[in-house]
Coordinates of C-alpha atoms in Angstrom, one line a residue:
Chain L
M29 CA 0.0 0.2 -0.1
P30 CA 1.3 3.4 -0.9
E31 CA 1.9 5.6 2.1
V32 CA -0.3 8.6 1.6
V33 CA -3.3 5.9 1.4
T34 CA -1.8 4.6 4.8
A35 CA -1.5 8.1 6.1
T36 CA -5.0 9.0 5.0
L37 CA -6.4 6.0 6.5
I38 CA -5.1 6.6 9.9
D39 CA -6.1 9.9 9.7
L40 CA -9.8 8.7 8.9
A41 CA -9.4 6.5 11.8
I42 CA -8.4 8.9 14.3
I43 CA -11.3 11.5 12.8
I44 CA -14.0 8.5 13.4
T45 CA -12.4 7.7 16.9
K46 CA -12.9 11.5 17.9
I47 CA -16.3 11.4 16.6
V48 CA -17.4 8.5 18.9
A49 CA -15.5 9.3 21.5
F50 CA -16.9 12.9 21.8
T51 CA -20.3 12.6 20.5
F52 CA -21.2 9.3 21.6
M53 CA -19.3 8.9 24.5
V54 CA -19.2 12.4 26.3
V55 CA -22.0 14.4 24.8
L56 CA -24.7 11.8 24.6
P57 CA -23.8 10.2 28.1
L58 CA -24.2 13.5 29.2
V59 CA -27.9 13.9 28.1
P60 CA -29.3 11.2 30.7
L61 CA -26.7 12.6 32.8
S62 CA -28.3 16.0 32.7
V63 CA -31.8 14.4 32.7
Y64 CA -30.9 13.0 36.2
F65 CA -29.2 16.1 37.6
E66 CA -32.6 17.7 36.6
R67 CA -34.7 15.3 38.4
R68 CA -32.8 15.1 41.6
F69 CA -31.5 18.8 41.8
S70 CA -35.5 19.7 41.3
A71 CA -36.1 17.1 43.8
I72 CA -34.1 18.5 46.4
I73 CA -35.2 22.3 45.8
Q74 CA -38.9 21.2 46.0
D75 CA -38.3 18.9 49.6
R76 CA -38.6 16.0 47.6
V77 CA -36.2 12.8 47.3
G78 CA -36.1 12.3 43.7
P79 CA -35.1 9.2 41.9
N80 CA -32.7 7.6 44.2
R81 CA -33.9 3.9 43.8
V82 CA -32.9 2.4 40.3
G83 CA -29.6 1.1 40.2
I84 CA -28.2 -2.4 39.3
P85 CA -30.8 -5.2 40.4
L86 CA -28.6 -7.9 41.8
T87 CA -31.5 -9.4 43.8
L88 CA -32.3 -11.0 40.4
F89 CA -29.4 -12.6 39.8
G90 CA -29.6 -14.2 43.6
A91 CA -27.8 -11.7 45.7
K92 CA -29.1 -10.3 49.0
K93 CA -29.2 -6.4 48.1
D94 CA -29.6 -4.4 45.7
F95 CA -27.1 -2.0 44.2
H96 CA -28.8 1.6 44.2
L97 CA -26.1 3.6 43.0
F98 CA -28.0 6.9 44.1
G99 CA -30.7 6.2 41.1
L100 CA -27.8 7.0 38.6
V101 CA -29.5 4.4 35.9
Q102 CA -33.0 5.7 36.1
P103 CA -32.3 7.7 32.7
I104 CA -31.8 4.5 31.0
A105 CA -35.0 2.6 32.8
D106 CA -36.8 5.7 31.3
G107 CA -34.9 5.3 27.7
L108 CA -36.1 2.0 28.0
K109 CA -39.7 2.8 28.8
L110 CA -40.1 5.1 26.0
F111 CA -38.3 2.5 23.6
L112 CA -40.8 -0.1 24.2
K113 CA -43.8 2.2 24.2
E114 CA -46.2 2.3 21.5
D115 CA -45.2 4.6 18.6
F116 CA -48.2 6.4 18.0
T117 CA -48.8 8.4 15.2
P118 CA -52.1 10.3 14.9
D119 CA -54.3 9.9 11.7
H120 CA -54.5 13.7 11.2
V121 CA -51.0 14.4 10.5
R122 CA -48.8 15.1 7.6
K123 CA -46.9 12.2 7.8
A124 CA -43.3 12.8 6.2
F125 CA -42.9 16.0 8.2
Y126 CA -43.8 14.5 11.3
W127 CA -41.4 12.0 10.7
L128 CA -38.4 14.4 10.1
A129 CA -39.1 16.9 12.8
P130 CA -37.4 14.9 15.9
V131 CA -34.5 14.1 13.7
L132 CA -34.0 17.8 12.9
T133 CA -34.0 19.0 16.5
V134 CA -31.3 16.0 17.3
V135 CA -29.1 15.9 14.6
P136 CA -28.0 20.0 14.4
A137 CA -27.6 19.7 18.2
L138 CA -24.8 17.0 17.9
I139 CA -23.2 18.3 15.0
T140 CA -22.3 21.7 16.9
V141 CA -20.2 19.1 19.0
C142 CA -17.5 19.1 16.3
V143 CA -16.0 22.3 17.2
V144 CA -16.5 22.3 20.7
P145 CA -12.6 22.1 22.1
F146 CA -12.5 19.6 25.3
G147 CA -9.0 20.1 25.9
P148 CA -5.8 20.9 24.6
D149 CA -3.7 18.8 22.2
V150 CA -2.3 15.0 23.4
T151 CA 1.0 13.3 22.3
L152 CA 0.3 9.4 21.5
F153 CA 2.3 6.9 19.9
G154 CA 4.2 10.2 18.8
R155 CA 1.5 11.9 17.3
T156 CA 0.3 14.9 18.6
E157 CA -3.6 15.6 18.4
K158 CA -5.9 18.3 19.3
L159 CA -8.9 17.1 21.4
V160 CA -11.7 18.8 19.2
I161 CA -13.5 16.8 16.1
A162 CA -12.8 19.4 13.7
D163 CA -10.6 22.1 14.4
L164 CA -12.5 24.9 12.5
D165 CA -11.4 28.9 12.2
V166 CA -14.9 30.0 12.2
G167 CA -15.9 27.9 15.7
P168 CA -18.8 30.3 17.1
L169 CA -20.2 31.2 13.6
F170 CA -20.5 27.2 12.8
I171 CA -22.1 26.8 16.0
F172 CA -24.6 29.8 15.4
A173 CA -25.2 28.4 11.7
I174 CA -26.0 24.7 12.4
S175 CA -27.7 25.3 16.0
S176 CA -30.2 27.8 14.6
L177 CA -31.3 24.9 12.3
T178 CA -32.7 23.0 15.6
V179 CA -35.8 25.5 15.1
Y180 CA -36.8 23.9 11.8
G181 CA -37.4 20.6 13.7
I182 CA -39.7 22.6 16.2
T183 CA -41.4 24.7 13.7
L184 CA -42.0 21.7 11.6
A185 CA -43.3 19.5 14.4
G186 CA -45.7 21.9 15.3
W187 CA -47.1 22.4 11.7
S188 CA -47.0 18.7 10.7
S189 CA -48.8 17.7 14.0
N190 CA -52.0 19.5 12.3
S191 CA -53.4 20.4 15.7
K192 CA -54.0 23.8 17.4
F193 CA -51.5 23.4 20.2
P194 CA -48.7 22.4 18.7
F195 CA -49.0 24.8 16.3
I196 CA -49.1 27.6 18.2
G197 CA -45.9 25.9 20.0
G198 CA -44.3 25.9 16.9
V199 CA -45.0 29.7 15.8
R200 CA -43.9 30.7 19.1
S201 CA -40.6 28.9 19.0
T202 CA -39.9 30.4 15.3
A203 CA -40.5 34.4 16.8
Q204 CA -38.6 33.3 19.8
M205 CA -35.7 32.0 18.1
I206 CA -35.3 35.3 15.5
S207 CA -35.6 37.5 18.5
Y208 CA -32.7 35.9 20.4
E209 CA -30.7 35.0 17.5
I210 CA -29.8 38.6 16.8
C211 CA -28.7 39.2 20.6
L212 CA -27.0 36.0 20.4
G213 CA -24.8 37.0 17.5
L214 CA -24.3 40.3 18.6
S215 CA -23.5 39.8 22.4
V216 CA -20.7 37.5 21.3
I217 CA -18.8 40.1 19.0
P218 CA -16.9 42.0 21.8
V219 CA -15.6 38.7 22.9
L220 CA -14.2 37.8 19.3
L221 CA -12.9 41.5 19.1
Y222 CA -10.6 40.8 22.4
F223 CA -9.1 37.5 21.1
G224 CA -9.1 38.6 17.6
D225 CA -9.7 34.8 16.7
L226 CA -12.6 32.5 15.8
N227 CA -11.2 29.5 16.4
L228 CA -12.4 28.0 19.9
N229 CA -9.3 26.1 20.5
N230 CA -7.2 29.1 20.0
I231 CA -9.7 31.1 22.1
V232 CA -9.5 29.1 25.1
Q233 CA -5.8 28.5 24.6
E234 CA -5.2 32.3 25.0
Q235 CA -7.8 32.3 28.3
A236 CA -5.5 29.7 29.8
D237 CA -2.3 31.6 29.2
N238 CA -4.0 35.0 29.8
G239 CA -6.9 34.6 32.3
W240 CA -10.2 33.7 31.7
L241 CA -12.4 36.4 30.2
L242 CA -14.5 37.0 33.5
L243 CA -11.4 36.2 35.5
P244 CA -8.1 37.5 34.1
F245 CA -6.3 37.6 37.3
W246 CA -3.0 35.7 35.5
T247 CA -1.1 36.4 32.7
D248 CA 1.4 33.9 30.8
G249 CA 0.8 31.6 33.6
K250 CA 1.7 34.0 36.4
L251 CA -0.6 35.2 39.2
S252 CA -0.8 39.1 38.3
L253 CA -3.3 41.8 38.5
P254 CA -4.7 42.6 35.0
S255 CA -3.6 45.9 33.2
L256 CA -5.9 48.7 33.0
Q257 CA -7.4 47.7 29.4
T258 CA -8.5 44.2 30.7
T259 CA -9.7 45.4 33.7
L260 CA -11.9 48.0 31.4
F261 CA -12.9 45.7 29.3
M262 CA -14.4 43.4 32.1
I263 CA -17.4 45.5 31.9
P264 CA -18.4 45.0 28.1
A265 CA -17.5 41.0 28.9
F266 CA -20.0 40.9 31.6
I267 CA -22.8 42.4 29.8
A268 CA -21.9 40.4 27.0
F269 CA -21.9 37.1 29.3
I270 CA -25.3 38.0 30.6
I271 CA -26.9 38.8 27.1
F272 CA -25.4 35.5 25.9
T273 CA -26.6 33.6 28.7
V274 CA -29.9 34.6 28.6
S275 CA -30.1 34.1 25.1
I276 CA -28.4 30.4 25.3
F277 CA -31.8 30.1 27.6
A278 CA -34.0 31.2 25.1
E279 CA -32.2 29.3 22.4
T280 CA -32.4 25.6 24.2
N281 CA -36.3 26.8 25.3
R282 CA -35.4 26.4 28.7
M283 CA -37.0 28.1 31.9
P284 CA -38.3 31.3 31.9
F285 CA -38.4 31.1 28.2
D286 CA -39.9 27.4 27.6
L287 CA -43.2 29.4 25.7
P288 CA -43.0 26.9 22.8
E289 CA -43.8 24.1 25.3
C290 CA -45.2 25.6 28.2
E291 CA -47.6 22.7 30.0
T292 CA -50.0 25.4 31.5
E293 CA -51.1 26.7 28.4
L294 CA -50.4 24.6 25.2
V295 CA -50.5 21.1 27.0
G296 CA -47.2 19.9 25.7
G297 CA -46.3 22.3 23.1
Y298 CA -44.9 21.6 19.8
H299 CA -44.3 17.8 21.0
T300 CA -48.5 17.2 22.2
E301 CA -48.7 14.5 19.2
Y302 CA -45.9 12.8 19.8
S303 CA -45.0 9.6 21.7
S304 CA -42.5 6.6 22.2
M305 CA -39.1 7.4 20.8
K306 CA -40.3 10.7 18.7
F307 CA -41.0 12.2 22.0
A308 CA -37.6 11.1 23.4
M309 CA -35.8 12.6 20.4
F310 CA -37.1 15.6 21.3
F311 CA -36.2 15.6 24.7
M312 CA -32.9 14.4 24.0
G313 CA -32.4 17.2 21.3
E314 CA -33.4 19.8 24.1
Y315 CA -30.8 18.4 26.6
A316 CA -28.3 18.3 23.8
A317 CA -28.6 21.9 22.8
M318 CA -28.5 22.8 26.4
V319 CA -25.1 20.8 27.0
I320 CA -23.9 22.2 23.8
G321 CA -25.0 25.9 24.8
S322 CA -23.2 25.4 28.6
A323 CA -20.1 24.7 26.6
L324 CA -20.2 27.2 24.2
I325 CA -20.4 29.7 27.3
I326 CA -17.8 28.2 29.4
T327 CA -15.6 28.0 26.2
L328 CA -16.1 31.5 25.4
F329 CA -16.3 33.4 29.2
L330 CA -15.1 30.6 31.3
G331 CA -12.1 29.7 30.2
G332 CA -13.0 26.2 28.4
W333 CA -10.7 23.2 29.6
S334 CA -8.2 25.5 31.4
A335 CA -8.2 25.0 35.0
G336 CA -6.9 28.3 35.5
F337 CA -4.4 30.5 37.5
G338 CA -1.5 29.4 36.0
F339 CA -1.7 25.6 36.2
D340 CA -2.9 24.8 32.7
E341 CA 0.8 24.3 31.4
A342 CA 1.9 22.0 34.1
I343 CA -1.4 19.9 33.6
A344 CA -1.1 20.1 29.8
N345 CA 2.5 18.7 30.1
F346 CA 1.6 15.7 32.5
S347 CA 3.3 12.3 30.7
I348 CA 3.6 9.1 31.2
G349 CA 6.9 7.9 29.4
D350 CA 6.1 9.0 25.6
F351 CA 2.5 9.8 26.3
R352 CA 1.6 13.2 27.1
I353 CA -1.9 12.9 28.5
G354 CA -2.3 15.8 30.3
G355 CA -5.0 16.7 27.9
F356 CA -7.5 14.1 29.3
I357 CA -7.2 15.7 32.7
H358 CA -8.4 19.0 30.9
V359 CA -11.4 17.1 29.6
G360 CA -12.3 16.3 33.0
I361 CA -11.9 19.7 34.2
F362 CA -14.2 20.9 31.2
L363 CA -16.7 18.2 32.0
T364 CA -17.0 19.2 35.6
K365 CA -17.6 22.9 34.7
L366 CA -20.0 21.8 32.3
L367 CA -22.0 19.6 34.9
V368 CA -21.9 23.2 37.3
F369 CA -23.5 25.3 34.4
I370 CA -25.8 22.4 33.9
L371 CA -26.6 22.8 37.5
F372 CA -27.2 26.5 37.1
F373 CA -29.5 25.7 34.2
I374 CA -31.5 23.5 36.4
L375 CA -31.4 26.3 39.5
V376 CA -32.8 29.2 37.0
R377 CA -35.6 26.9 36.1
W378 CA -36.5 26.9 39.4
T379 CA -36.4 30.5 40.6
V380 CA -37.1 32.4 37.9
P381 CA -41.1 32.2 36.8
R382 CA -41.6 31.9 33.1
F383 CA -42.0 35.1 31.0
R384 CA -45.0 36.5 29.2
Y385 CA -45.0 36.3 25.5
D386 CA -45.0 40.1 25.3
Q387 CA -42.1 40.6 28.0
L388 CA -40.2 37.8 26.0
M389 CA -40.2 39.6 22.8
K390 CA -40.0 43.1 24.6
L391 CA -36.7 41.7 26.4
G392 CA -35.3 40.6 23.1
W393 CA -35.8 43.4 20.6
V394 CA -36.1 46.4 23.0
I395 CA -33.4 45.7 25.8
F396 CA -31.2 43.1 24.7
F397 CA -30.8 44.2 21.1
E398 CA -29.9 47.7 22.0
A399 CA -27.7 46.7 24.8
A400 CA -25.5 44.4 22.7
L401 CA -25.1 46.9 19.9
I402 CA -24.1 49.5 22.2
N403 CA -21.7 46.9 24.1
V404 CA -20.1 46.1 20.7
F405 CA -19.2 50.0 20.6
L406 CA -18.1 50.0 24.0
A407 CA -15.7 47.2 23.4
A408 CA -14.4 48.3 20.4
L409 CA -13.5 51.7 22.0
I410 CA -11.8 50.1 25.2
I411 CA -9.8 47.8 22.5
A412 CA -8.8 50.7 20.0
A413 CA -8.2 53.1 22.7
P414 CA -4.5 52.7 23.1
G415 CA -3.8 53.1 19.4
M416 CA -5.8 56.3 19.4
A417 CA -5.3 60.0 20.2
S418 CA -7.0 60.5 23.6
T419 CA -9.2 63.3 22.1
I420 CA -10.9 60.6 19.7
T421 CA -11.3 58.3 22.4
V422 CA -12.8 61.1 24.9
I423 CA -14.8 62.0 21.6
G424 CA -15.9 58.5 21.3
L425 CA -16.9 58.1 24.8
I426 CA -19.0 61.1 24.4
L427 CA -20.6 60.2 21.3
L428 CA -21.4 56.7 22.8
A429 CA -23.0 58.1 26.0
V430 CA -25.2 60.2 23.7
V431 CA -26.3 57.7 21.3
T432 CA -27.1 55.5 24.6
A433 CA -29.2 58.3 26.4
A434 CA -30.8 58.7 23.1
I435 CA -31.7 54.8 22.6
I436 CA -33.0 54.6 26.2
W437 CA -35.1 57.8 25.7
V438 CA -36.5 56.3 22.6
A439 CA -36.9 53.3 24.2
K440 CA -39.2 54.9 27.1
V441 CA -41.1 57.1 24.9
S442 CA -42.3 54.7 22.6
E443 CA -43.6 52.5 25.2
P444 CA -47.5 52.8 25.1
P445 CA -48.5 54.1 28.5
A446 CA -49.9 51.7 30.9
K447 CA -53.4 51.2 30.5
V448 CA -56.1 51.7 33.3
L449 CA -57.5 48.3 33.9
R450 CA -60.1 49.4 36.2
A451 CA -62.2 52.4 36.4
Chain I
M24 CA -61.8 56.0 60.8
P25 CA -59.9 57.4 58.1
T26 CA -59.6 56.2 54.6
I27 CA -56.2 55.4 53.3
K28 CA -55.8 55.4 49.6
L29 CA -53.0 53.0 48.7
T30 CA -51.0 53.7 45.4
R31 CA -48.9 50.8 44.0
P32 CA -45.2 51.5 45.1
K33 CA -43.0 52.7 42.4
L34 CA -40.1 50.9 41.4
N35 CA -36.4 52.2 41.5
V36 CA -33.9 51.8 39.0
G37 CA -32.4 48.7 41.0
E38 CA -35.7 46.9 41.1
K39 CA -36.8 47.9 37.3
I40 CA -33.1 46.2 36.3
Y41 CA -34.5 43.1 38.0
F42 CA -31.0 41.4 37.9
G43 CA -30.6 42.1 41.8
A44 CA -33.8 40.3 42.4
L45 CA -32.6 37.1 40.3
I46 CA -29.6 36.9 42.2
K47 CA -31.3 37.1 45.3
G48 CA -33.5 34.2 44.2
F49 CA -30.8 32.2 43.4
F50 CA -29.7 32.6 46.7
L51 CA -33.0 31.8 48.2
T52 CA -33.3 28.7 46.0
M53 CA -30.0 27.5 46.9
M54 CA -30.4 28.1 50.3
H55 CA -33.4 26.1 50.2
A56 CA -31.9 23.0 48.5
V57 CA -29.1 23.0 51.2
K58 CA -31.7 23.0 53.8
S59 CA -33.7 20.1 52.2
L60 CA -30.4 18.4 51.7
R61 CA -29.7 18.6 55.4
G62 CA -33.3 17.3 56.3
K63 CA -34.1 20.6 57.8
S64 CA -37.1 21.6 55.5
Y65 CA -40.1 23.2 56.9
G66 CA -42.4 20.4 58.5
A67 CA -39.7 17.6 57.9
E68 CA -39.7 16.9 61.6
G69 CA -43.5 16.4 61.8
L70 CA -43.6 14.5 58.7
A71 CA -41.1 12.1 59.8
S72 CA -39.0 12.6 57.1
S73 CA -36.1 10.3 55.8
G74 CA -33.8 13.3 56.1
L75 CA -33.9 14.4 52.5
G76 CA -36.7 16.9 51.8
V77 CA -39.9 16.1 53.9
T78 CA -40.7 12.9 52.2
M79 CA -40.6 9.6 54.1
Q80 CA -39.0 6.7 52.0
F81 CA -41.6 4.0 52.1
P82 CA -40.7 0.5 52.6
E83 CA -38.0 1.2 54.9
Q84 CA -39.8 4.0 57.1
R85 CA -43.4 3.2 57.7
W86 CA -46.2 5.6 58.8
D87 CA -47.3 3.2 61.6
D88 CA -45.5 5.0 64.6
H89 CA -46.9 8.3 63.3
M90 CA -50.5 7.0 62.4
P91 CA -52.9 9.8 63.7
E92 CA -55.8 8.4 65.9
Y93 CA -58.5 9.2 63.5
Y94 CA -57.0 7.4 60.5
R95 CA -59.3 5.8 58.3
G96 CA -58.0 2.4 56.8
A97 CA -59.3 -0.9 55.8
P98 CA -63.2 -1.6 56.8
T99 CA -63.0 -4.7 58.9
L100 CA -65.4 -6.7 60.9
V101 CA -65.0 -7.6 64.6
T102 CA -66.1 -9.7 67.4
D103 CA -66.8 -9.4 70.6
E104 CA -65.0 -10.5 73.7
Q105 CA -67.0 -13.7 73.5
G106 CA -66.1 -14.9 70.1
R107 CA -69.4 -13.6 68.8
E108 CA -69.8 -12.1 65.2
R109 CA -71.2 -9.1 66.2
C110 CA -72.6 -8.1 62.4
V111 CA -76.5 -9.3 62.4
S112 CA -76.4 -8.9 58.4
C113 CA -79.0 -5.9 58.8
Q114 CA -77.2 -4.9 55.1
L115 CA -77.3 -1.2 56.2
C116 CA -73.7 -0.6 55.3
E117 CA -74.4 -2.6 52.1
F118 CA -77.2 0.4 51.4
I119 CA -75.3 3.3 52.3
C120 CA -72.0 2.3 50.8
P121 CA -71.3 5.2 47.9
P122 CA -69.0 2.9 45.6
K123 CA -71.3 -0.4 46.7
A124 CA -68.2 -1.9 47.7
I125 CA -69.9 -4.4 50.0
K126 CA -71.9 -7.3 49.1
I127 CA -73.7 -9.4 52.0
I128 CA -75.4 -12.4 51.9
P129 CA -77.5 -12.9 55.2
S130 CA -78.3 -16.4 56.6
E131 CA -79.8 -17.9 60.0
I132 CA -78.3 -18.8 62.7
P133 CA -78.8 -23.0 63.4
S134 CA -81.0 -23.0 66.8
D135 CA -78.7 -25.6 68.6
D136 CA -75.9 -22.6 68.3
K137 CA -74.9 -20.8 71.0
W138 CA -75.7 -17.2 69.9
A139 CA -79.2 -18.8 68.5
K140 CA -81.2 -16.0 70.1
V141 CA -79.3 -13.3 67.8
E142 CA -81.6 -12.3 64.6
K143 CA -78.9 -13.3 62.0
R144 CA -75.3 -13.3 60.8
P145 CA -73.8 -13.1 57.6
F146 CA -73.4 -16.0 55.5
E147 CA -70.9 -14.2 52.9
F148 CA -69.3 -10.8 53.7
D149 CA -67.0 -9.2 51.0
I150 CA -65.8 -5.9 50.6
D151 CA -64.2 -5.0 47.1
M152 CA -61.4 -3.2 48.1
T153 CA -60.5 -1.8 44.5
R154 CA -63.9 0.1 45.3
C155 CA -63.8 0.9 48.6
I156 CA -63.0 4.6 49.3
Y157 CA -62.6 4.6 52.7
C158 CA -65.3 7.1 53.7
G159 CA -66.2 5.3 56.6
M160 CA -70.0 5.6 56.2
C161 CA -70.5 1.9 56.8
E162 CA -69.0 2.3 60.2
E163 CA -71.3 5.2 61.2
V164 CA -73.9 3.5 60.0
C165 CA -73.9 -0.1 61.9
P166 CA -76.0 -0.2 64.7
E167 CA -74.3 -3.4 66.3
Q168 CA -71.0 -1.5 66.1
A169 CA -69.7 -4.5 63.6
I170 CA -67.6 -2.7 61.3
Y171 CA -64.7 -0.7 61.7
L172 CA -62.2 1.3 59.9
R173 CA -58.8 0.0 61.1
K174 CA -55.3 1.4 60.6
D175 CA -54.3 -1.1 57.7
Y176 CA -53.3 0.8 54.6
L177 CA -50.9 -1.6 52.6
I178 CA -54.1 -3.6 51.1
T179 CA -52.3 -5.0 47.8
G180 CA -53.0 -8.1 45.7
T181 CA -52.2 -9.5 42.4
S182 CA -55.6 -9.8 41.0
R183 CA -59.0 -8.5 41.3
A184 CA -60.2 -11.7 43.1
E185 CA -57.6 -11.2 46.0
M186 CA -58.4 -7.5 46.5
V187 CA -62.0 -9.0 47.6
H188 CA -61.8 -9.2 51.2
D189 CA -64.2 -12.1 52.4
K190 CA -65.6 -12.7 55.6
K191 CA -62.6 -14.4 57.0
K192 CA -60.2 -12.1 56.0
L193 CA -62.3 -9.4 57.5
Y194 CA -62.3 -10.9 61.0
E195 CA -58.5 -11.6 60.5
I196 CA -57.8 -7.9 60.2
G197 CA -60.8 -6.8 62.4
G198 CA -60.0 -9.1 65.6
V199 CA -61.6 -8.3 68.7
R200 CA -63.1 -5.5 69.9
V201 CA -64.1 -5.3 73.7
G202 CA -67.1 -3.3 75.4
L203 CA -69.5 -1.2 73.5
V204 CA -72.9 -3.0 72.3
N205 CA -73.6 -6.2 74.6
K206 CA -77.3 -6.4 74.0
W207 CA -77.0 -10.1 72.9
N208 CA -75.0 -11.0 76.3
E209 CA -77.2 -13.1 78.6
L210 CA -74.5 -12.5 81.2
K211 CA -74.5 -8.7 81.2

């Protein structure tokens, strides 16, 4: 066999290994795990116990006691139940789209996994490999492009179900997605300006060396106070973080923005007519989107796989013999952060009540859109200030203040006066 | 009395921004979760919680010691201290029973029986526990104080037939009840 072919085959094998490892052995198992955490943490918040029984049924094989494992096997039992249920297709649905919709919600969420950096590079058998499936130079853009496709699944599910509640859910989802996609894209621009890079792996590497975006307390691997520019940049970074996080909540249809499926108004929302595995796929897509969303927030703002405080260099170079496997420790750190953020998602669910639909729209279009836009200019000003004459900077600041005041004034004036509900 | 006109309080800027309240809310929820984890939730003690929230975890922990006096469990038939069946099969409970769970077939008492002077006794007395709603009307209506709601609450069965309590089972759960009516007792 010629050498080129061998090399190509090895490359292919490595890519397939990465896909299988990251998509099917890291992200997919995270879905049932987050379902478990959701149920357990919700239960604790509500003074209940939650699923704590399902484990390994050793008594079936003659042992004295079951091994309950804190109920960690519960999601598998749930999945098995959904798998064995009758897959009922109502008579009135548009079959082709009805079958296509669940797939369209799961697949984009799983495709976006490929640009998420799980760790720095590792050296195995003399080959150095990055712990990311595709080292794209347009990481965040790719994620936005693909993840917004999930709304097609939801909309199609709503429309093809041919019944009123799913339809309203689908329409709501579309409107919500359009409103928050804009804030999502705009809020991330300051971050990209700061790093000057669209490669997620480089962004994380930069954060590992010079401090996380929201915690810049070390430079070149040594603890130190941030420079004036970095300190000032924390303001737009924090605004961007808030807008981005809230938009991710809206994108993943989580509380407090779960209007497409709110139980109190729309029965089950867009998946009312679905059952069995098709319903499970919606469920999976939703949780996969949540996992990817948290991964993106962590990667952009909270240092991705880096442990921070100057430990990263040492961890990354940890090796046994010729195998430099410190990267796998970083994968562990990344997953820990991810789980913490998923717990935060659940905490929000049980703290913030659901928004009314007009409030949701107002928040998206009137507040976050403008705030993100102003934030872009503020960030640009802070980044460009050292290279400009101070007078230009001051003029820029004044202009920004005037524009901000004008926007706030317009928003206030255009707001309809509160109606008197009772005479 | 002076009349006070209440006005809706005006929100200040901090309250309008909403994020302060959100963060306060996160802390509140988190504190509640920690409390629940430590088994210190409100009412955990009174409900005999398992140490996680306020929930009692069933097969290991049971209500038995915490059952209130007025608890209405399974309806049962009782005998008196002489071992006489109290029920005279008047069928009042059968007629009052809202879900029609009780079925009685009355029978005569043979003249050579010890309790021959008692009018009747049930030949068959079935309570269908899949229908019983534990309302306690049978207990209230019984003129002979023969039927009582006991504290048994674990009524299970693997078939419908098993869920029908017949006379033998009812007396078995009910046991002996001392005192009260003894109008059929010659020795009184």
